[in-house]
């Protein structure tokens, strides 16, 4: 049975490859994709080269300077602030989101009322349709220390809040990350939900229930280990989104107070377009890409195996 | 997994209330303040109900007024031209590329798949300087074409994978029967696969539309006054003296209106697109 199937597949692949008509067909299907991929990878390598050139004004200068601009970057204290902030984003933007998403997805599976699931889904998923520009703008109103919504609400509960939110340099990044979590929670919940809903898992949960395991016990020892691949996919997607984070910071704090909330992506724009140090900006781009690459590669291999299995 | 314990019921209710507040509050603040007069915003709390709803705020935000110098009309037209073009073209080309990736098992298609996979989540920061150079040198910067092509470069790999994911889950019997009858791959694709894949195209189109409409980083660096998108215009209202707060919120509502309506009426396509994007489809 299996060998028949493989034979069928290999003859099909053969058919796809042979014949002049097949080449024409192949080009119709893949040419646009290949052209755009070529441009994409072309610009990627071009950027890599710019990062090792000496482009420091509006006019391009491709004189090779090796790692000069990478050295320049690591000598800047701002770069290290970015690295620290990016690490905060990578951990606090991802771990709490996933933990809350798992708990919430499980709670929705258990929910004893009808309609709860579709209500919550719509409620927490609508931010996926909104841009960070708008979300960030609205949240600035919530965070505004003197007259903003949060401090007003706390005040009406009788709590005199001294929280400064994004105006406080020591905690500003954390408040920005909260916006990200708010925006991505619904997205995360539906990905977890889809991996919860396999019949194998449902059977295992039922068996554990019959054995008298508590709900929490079932979550920790049955569900979480069995939705590993779903969690892994979600971790990768969230890691990449937090690594690329730009919009929220740019809109809400514009890297401030001072450069307290600066991240690599915002520094890149400031360096390349405000200070006109294109090569240094390109170097930051390369650094962000290499960090993303570490996350993308295992994810792509996982996807490749699934796709061609 | 349904259950009936009381603690569970209480937990569910508490979580429901907390989520409802957390997720409706921002929307409430946006709509509420977009309907106020400026003195009302400055004198009363942001939570207060508007005394008399100022619906003309939306007209001022759309067409501009004495105090609001960023009329959203032109950016909305720009974003519509750019987003619709990118969506239609990437969905079409992505369908073609995705069909190849889902049907060919050759080494070459594995190589393309890996290249596409890396491109899917490529940080824009790593290509933005060359993109700026290309669009500036070729003169594309002054037309919508520069942004359209830039968005296609980024979104075509995504559209291909999404469409491919849907094609993978399709039954092959019809295609095989057509192949036996001597139909070419192209005929099979356009006569059989494409017509029954329209819901999949809808999912991908909605996802790409939302993504491009909401994109800010590329738009900020590549758009010129002539091609300014809604997000860039919206960002200019932030913390600036040329934009009163009430009109800023009215402009926000105009900016999110289109994708939000898509979400509310075509939510299930949204969800299918997201799940396919996570390669779980």
Short mmCIF file of C-alpha atoms in Angstrom, two decimals, chain A residues 9 12-13 15-17 24-26 28-30 32-34 36-37 39-44 46-48 50 55 60 62 104 106-113 116 119-134 136-142 144 147-150 152-153 181-187 190-191 194-196 202 205-206 215 223 229-230 233 237 240 243-247 250-252 254 264-265 268-269 272-273 277-279 281-282 284-286 288-289 292-293 296-297 299-300 302-309, chain B residues 1-5 8-9 11-13 15-16 19-20 22-27 29-30 33 40-47 93 95-110 112-134 137 149 152-154 156-157 160-165 168 172 176 179 183-186 189-190 210 213-217 220-222 231 234-235 237-238 245-246 248-249 251-253 255-256 259-260 263-264 267 270-271 274-275 277-281:
data_model
loop_
_atom_site.label_atom_id
_atom_site.label_comp_id
_atom_site.label_asym_id
_atom_site.label_seq_id
_atom_site.Cartn_x
_atom_site.Cartn_y
_atom_site.Cartn_z
CA UNK A 9 4.03 10.06 -6.20
CA UNK A 12 3.83 12.09 -10.81
CA UNK A 13 7.00 13.96 -9.91
CA UNK A 15 5.70 13.75 -15.15
CA UNK A 16 6.07 17.17 -13.63
CA UNK A 17 9.74 17.31 -14.52
CA UNK A 24 6.34 25.96 -19.69
CA UNK A 25 3.84 24.84 -17.07
CA UNK A 26 6.48 25.03 -14.40
CA UNK A 28 3.61 29.70 -15.40
CA UNK A 29 3.23 28.46 -11.84
CA UNK A 30 6.50 29.56 -10.35
CA UNK A 32 6.24 35.32 -10.40
CA UNK A 33 7.21 33.72 -7.09
CA UNK A 34 10.78 33.10 -8.25
CA UNK A 36 10.02 38.17 -6.27
CA UNK A 37 12.11 35.72 -4.22
CA UNK A 39 14.52 40.41 -5.57
CA UNK A 40 13.99 39.65 -1.89
CA UNK A 41 17.21 37.68 -1.48
CA UNK A 42 18.99 40.18 -3.72
CA UNK A 43 18.05 43.04 -1.39
CA UNK A 44 19.00 40.90 1.62
CA UNK A 46 22.75 43.95 -0.91
CA UNK A 47 21.89 45.12 2.61
CA UNK A 48 24.55 42.78 3.98
CA UNK A 50 25.95 47.93 2.64
CA UNK A 55 27.80 54.75 3.31
CA UNK A 60 25.84 55.80 -1.59
CA UNK A 62 30.31 51.13 -1.38
CA UNK A 104 -7.71 30.59 28.56
CA UNK A 106 -8.42 25.26 28.39
CA UNK A 107 -10.96 27.28 30.35
CA UNK A 108 -12.99 27.80 27.16
CA UNK A 109 -12.97 24.04 26.55
CA UNK A 110 -14.31 23.49 30.08
CA UNK A 111 -16.74 26.43 30.07
CA UNK A 112 -20.10 25.23 31.33
CA UNK A 113 -22.13 27.93 29.53
CA UNK A 116 -19.06 31.63 25.87
CA UNK A 119 -18.20 35.41 22.42
CA UNK A 120 -14.68 35.33 23.89
CA UNK A 121 -13.16 34.46 20.55
CA UNK A 122 -14.67 37.52 18.86
CA UNK A 123 -13.90 39.71 21.87
CA UNK A 124 -10.21 38.95 22.11
CA UNK A 125 -9.51 38.36 18.43
CA UNK A 126 -10.66 41.68 17.00
CA UNK A 127 -7.28 43.36 17.68
CA UNK A 128 -5.76 41.22 14.90
CA UNK A 129 -7.67 43.47 12.52
CA UNK A 130 -6.24 46.64 14.05
CA UNK A 131 -2.87 48.20 13.38
CA UNK A 132 -0.36 48.83 16.14
CA UNK A 133 -0.47 52.47 15.09
CA UNK A 134 -4.09 52.76 16.18
CA UNK A 136 -0.75 52.35 20.35
CA UNK A 137 -2.55 55.66 19.93
CA UNK A 138 -5.52 54.47 21.98
CA UNK A 139 -3.32 52.94 24.68
CA UNK A 140 -1.46 56.24 25.03
CA UNK A 141 -4.80 57.64 26.16
CA UNK A 142 -5.21 54.82 28.65
CA UNK A 144 -1.64 59.12 30.14
CA UNK A 147 -5.90 62.41 33.00
CA UNK A 148 -5.59 58.98 31.35
CA UNK A 149 -8.16 56.24 31.67
CA UNK A 150 -6.26 53.86 33.95
CA UNK A 152 -8.94 57.87 36.39
CA UNK A 153 -10.44 54.41 36.93
CA UNK A 181 0.20 40.88 24.82
CA UNK A 182 -3.25 42.46 24.63
CA UNK A 183 -3.06 42.53 20.84
CA UNK A 184 -1.71 38.98 20.37
CA UNK A 185 -3.69 37.08 23.02
CA UNK A 186 -6.63 36.22 20.75
CA UNK A 187 -4.30 35.11 17.99
CA UNK A 190 -6.97 30.23 18.50
CA UNK A 191 -3.67 28.54 17.65
CA UNK A 194 -6.72 24.23 17.20
CA UNK A 195 -4.11 21.92 18.68
CA UNK A 196 -6.34 21.08 21.66
CA UNK A 202 -9.77 14.39 23.74
CA UNK A 205 -8.29 13.68 28.60
CA UNK A 206 -11.39 11.53 29.01
CA UNK A 215 -8.46 19.43 36.00
CA UNK A 223 -2.62 18.49 27.67
CA UNK A 229 4.09 21.21 18.47
CA UNK A 230 1.31 23.82 18.60
CA UNK A 233 4.76 27.05 16.41
CA UNK A 237 5.64 33.23 15.67
CA UNK A 240 9.66 36.77 15.55
CA UNK A 243 11.99 40.66 17.64
CA UNK A 244 10.66 42.86 14.84
CA UNK A 245 8.76 45.14 17.20
CA UNK A 246 8.79 48.69 15.92
CA UNK A 247 5.32 50.21 15.59
CA UNK A 250 7.54 54.36 17.64
CA UNK A 251 3.93 55.38 18.21
CA UNK A 252 3.62 55.31 21.99
CA UNK A 254 9.09 57.35 20.17
CA UNK A 264 16.97 47.56 17.54
CA UNK A 265 14.29 48.27 14.95
CA UNK A 268 17.83 51.22 12.86
CA UNK A 269 15.46 53.87 11.49
CA UNK A 272 19.85 55.06 8.82
CA UNK A 273 17.38 57.85 8.12
CA UNK A 277 24.50 56.43 8.66
CA UNK A 278 23.14 53.95 6.13
CA UNK A 279 25.92 51.42 6.70
CA UNK A 281 21.64 51.08 9.91
CA UNK A 282 22.20 48.19 7.51
CA UNK A 284 21.49 46.70 12.66
CA UNK A 285 19.27 45.20 9.95
CA UNK A 286 21.73 42.32 9.55
CA UNK A 288 18.03 41.62 13.52
CA UNK A 289 17.98 39.23 10.57
CA UNK A 292 15.42 36.03 13.44
CA UNK A 293 17.28 33.41 11.42
CA UNK A 296 13.21 30.78 11.55
CA UNK A 297 15.46 27.84 10.67
CA UNK A 299 10.59 26.43 12.31
CA UNK A 300 11.16 26.12 8.56
CA UNK A 302 9.60 21.61 11.01
CA UNK A 303 7.28 23.08 8.36
CA UNK A 304 9.24 21.41 5.55
CA UNK A 305 8.87 17.98 7.16
CA UNK A 306 5.17 18.50 7.69
CA UNK A 307 4.67 19.79 4.17
CA UNK A 308 6.47 16.99 2.32
CA UNK A 309 5.63 14.11 4.65
CA UNK B 1 -14.68 18.29 28.31
CA UNK B 2 -17.79 20.07 29.67
CA UNK B 3 -18.00 20.29 33.42
CA UNK B 4 -20.39 21.60 36.03
CA UNK B 5 -18.49 22.51 39.20
CA UNK B 8 -15.31 26.55 37.56
CA UNK B 9 -18.45 28.61 36.93
CA UNK B 11 -13.74 31.34 37.47
CA UNK B 12 -15.35 31.51 34.04
CA UNK B 13 -17.53 34.46 35.06
CA UNK B 15 -12.48 35.78 33.50
CA UNK B 16 -15.35 36.80 31.22
CA UNK B 19 -11.73 40.12 29.40
CA UNK B 20 -14.80 42.10 28.48
CA UNK B 22 -9.94 44.75 28.97
CA UNK B 23 -11.05 44.37 25.37
CA UNK B 24 -13.95 46.79 25.19
CA UNK B 25 -12.29 49.63 27.10
CA UNK B 26 -9.90 50.70 24.29
CA UNK B 27 -12.70 50.60 21.70
CA UNK B 29 -12.33 55.19 24.63
CA UNK B 30 -11.78 55.55 20.89
CA UNK B 33 -13.72 60.57 22.51
CA UNK B 40 -15.10 68.43 26.65
CA UNK B 41 -12.02 66.19 26.38
CA UNK B 42 -9.82 68.74 28.12
CA UNK B 43 -12.23 69.54 30.97
CA UNK B 44 -13.82 66.17 31.78
CA UNK B 45 -12.33 62.70 32.12
CA UNK B 46 -11.60 60.57 29.07
CA UNK B 47 -14.23 58.10 30.29
CA UNK B 93 0.44 34.70 -8.03
CA UNK B 95 -2.22 30.65 -5.78
CA UNK B 96 -0.01 29.65 -8.72
CA UNK B 97 3.14 29.29 -6.61
CA UNK B 98 1.26 27.54 -3.82
CA UNK B 99 -0.21 25.02 -6.26
CA UNK B 100 3.26 24.14 -7.48
CA UNK B 101 4.59 23.78 -3.93
CA UNK B 102 1.65 21.59 -2.92
CA UNK B 103 1.78 19.27 -5.96
CA UNK B 104 5.45 18.90 -6.83
CA UNK B 105 7.57 16.65 -4.62
CA UNK B 106 10.84 17.42 -6.38
CA UNK B 107 14.06 18.57 -4.71
CA UNK B 108 13.64 21.89 -6.47
CA UNK B 109 10.28 22.50 -4.84
CA UNK B 110 11.85 21.71 -1.46
CA UNK B 112 11.85 26.88 -3.07
CA UNK B 113 9.92 25.93 0.04
CA UNK B 114 12.91 26.66 2.27
CA UNK B 115 13.55 29.98 0.52
CA UNK B 116 9.88 30.86 0.91
CA UNK B 117 9.90 29.73 4.55
CA UNK B 118 12.76 32.05 5.43
CA UNK B 119 11.19 34.89 3.45
CA UNK B 120 7.88 34.45 5.33
CA UNK B 121 9.16 35.93 8.54
CA UNK B 122 12.03 37.99 7.23
CA UNK B 123 12.39 41.18 9.31
CA UNK B 124 11.74 44.15 7.00
CA UNK B 125 14.65 45.95 8.64
CA UNK B 126 17.04 43.66 6.80
CA UNK B 127 15.88 44.79 3.34
CA UNK B 128 14.61 48.31 3.82
CA UNK B 129 17.74 50.25 2.80
CA UNK B 130 18.04 48.50 -0.60
CA UNK B 131 14.28 48.87 -1.12
CA UNK B 132 14.55 52.61 -0.45
CA UNK B 133 17.43 52.84 -2.91
CA UNK B 134 15.61 50.89 -5.62
CA UNK B 137 16.53 55.48 -8.18
CA UNK B 149 6.01 46.13 -5.50
CA UNK B 152 4.46 42.11 -3.04
CA UNK B 153 8.07 41.12 -2.39
CA UNK B 154 7.24 40.61 1.27
CA UNK B 156 4.03 36.80 -2.08
CA UNK B 157 5.91 34.09 -0.13
CA UNK B 160 2.09 31.05 -1.64
CA UNK B 161 2.43 29.11 1.59
CA UNK B 162 -1.12 29.92 2.67
CA UNK B 163 -2.62 28.87 -0.66
CA UNK B 164 -0.39 25.80 -0.73
CA UNK B 165 -1.62 24.79 2.71
CA UNK B 168 -2.60 20.28 0.26
CA UNK B 172 -6.82 14.90 -5.68
CA UNK B 176 -6.10 12.86 -11.40
CA UNK B 179 -4.94 14.31 -15.99
CA UNK B 183 -5.65 17.98 -19.42
CA UNK B 184 -2.52 20.05 -18.76
CA UNK B 185 -1.58 21.26 -15.30
CA UNK B 186 -2.57 24.78 -16.31
CA UNK B 189 -5.54 24.56 -12.18
CA UNK B 190 -7.78 27.15 -13.84
CA UNK B 210 -5.29 43.43 6.68
CA UNK B 213 -3.43 48.00 5.26
CA UNK B 214 -1.96 47.91 8.78
CA UNK B 215 1.71 47.84 7.79
CA UNK B 216 3.66 50.78 9.17
CA UNK B 217 7.42 50.25 8.95
CA UNK B 220 6.92 55.07 6.96
CA UNK B 221 10.22 54.73 5.13
CA UNK B 222 8.98 54.45 1.54
CA UNK B 231 -1.03 54.38 9.03
CA UNK B 234 -2.42 58.35 11.54
CA UNK B 235 1.06 58.34 13.11
CA UNK B 237 -1.66 62.81 14.47
CA UNK B 238 0.15 61.32 17.46
CA UNK B 245 -7.50 64.90 20.39
CA UNK B 246 -11.10 64.39 19.37
CA UNK B 248 -7.26 62.05 16.39
CA UNK B 249 -9.73 59.50 17.74
CA UNK B 251 -9.15 59.47 12.44
CA UNK B 252 -8.30 56.27 14.37
CA UNK B 253 -11.79 54.99 13.81
CA UNK B 255 -8.23 53.93 9.95
CA UNK B 256 -9.49 50.71 11.55
CA UNK B 259 -10.29 45.78 8.41
CA UNK B 260 -12.53 45.76 11.48
CA UNK B 263 -13.27 40.91 10.75
CA UNK B 264 -16.80 41.32 12.07
CA UNK B 267 -14.44 36.40 10.87
CA UNK B 270 -9.84 35.43 9.16
CA UNK B 271 -9.45 32.52 11.56
CA UNK B 274 -4.42 32.70 10.65
CA UNK B 275 -4.45 28.96 11.29
CA UNK B 277 -0.46 30.85 8.40
CA UNK B 278 0.63 29.01 11.52
CA UNK B 279 0.91 25.92 9.30
CA UNK B 280 -1.77 24.18 11.27
CA UNK B 281 -4.42 24.32 8.54
#
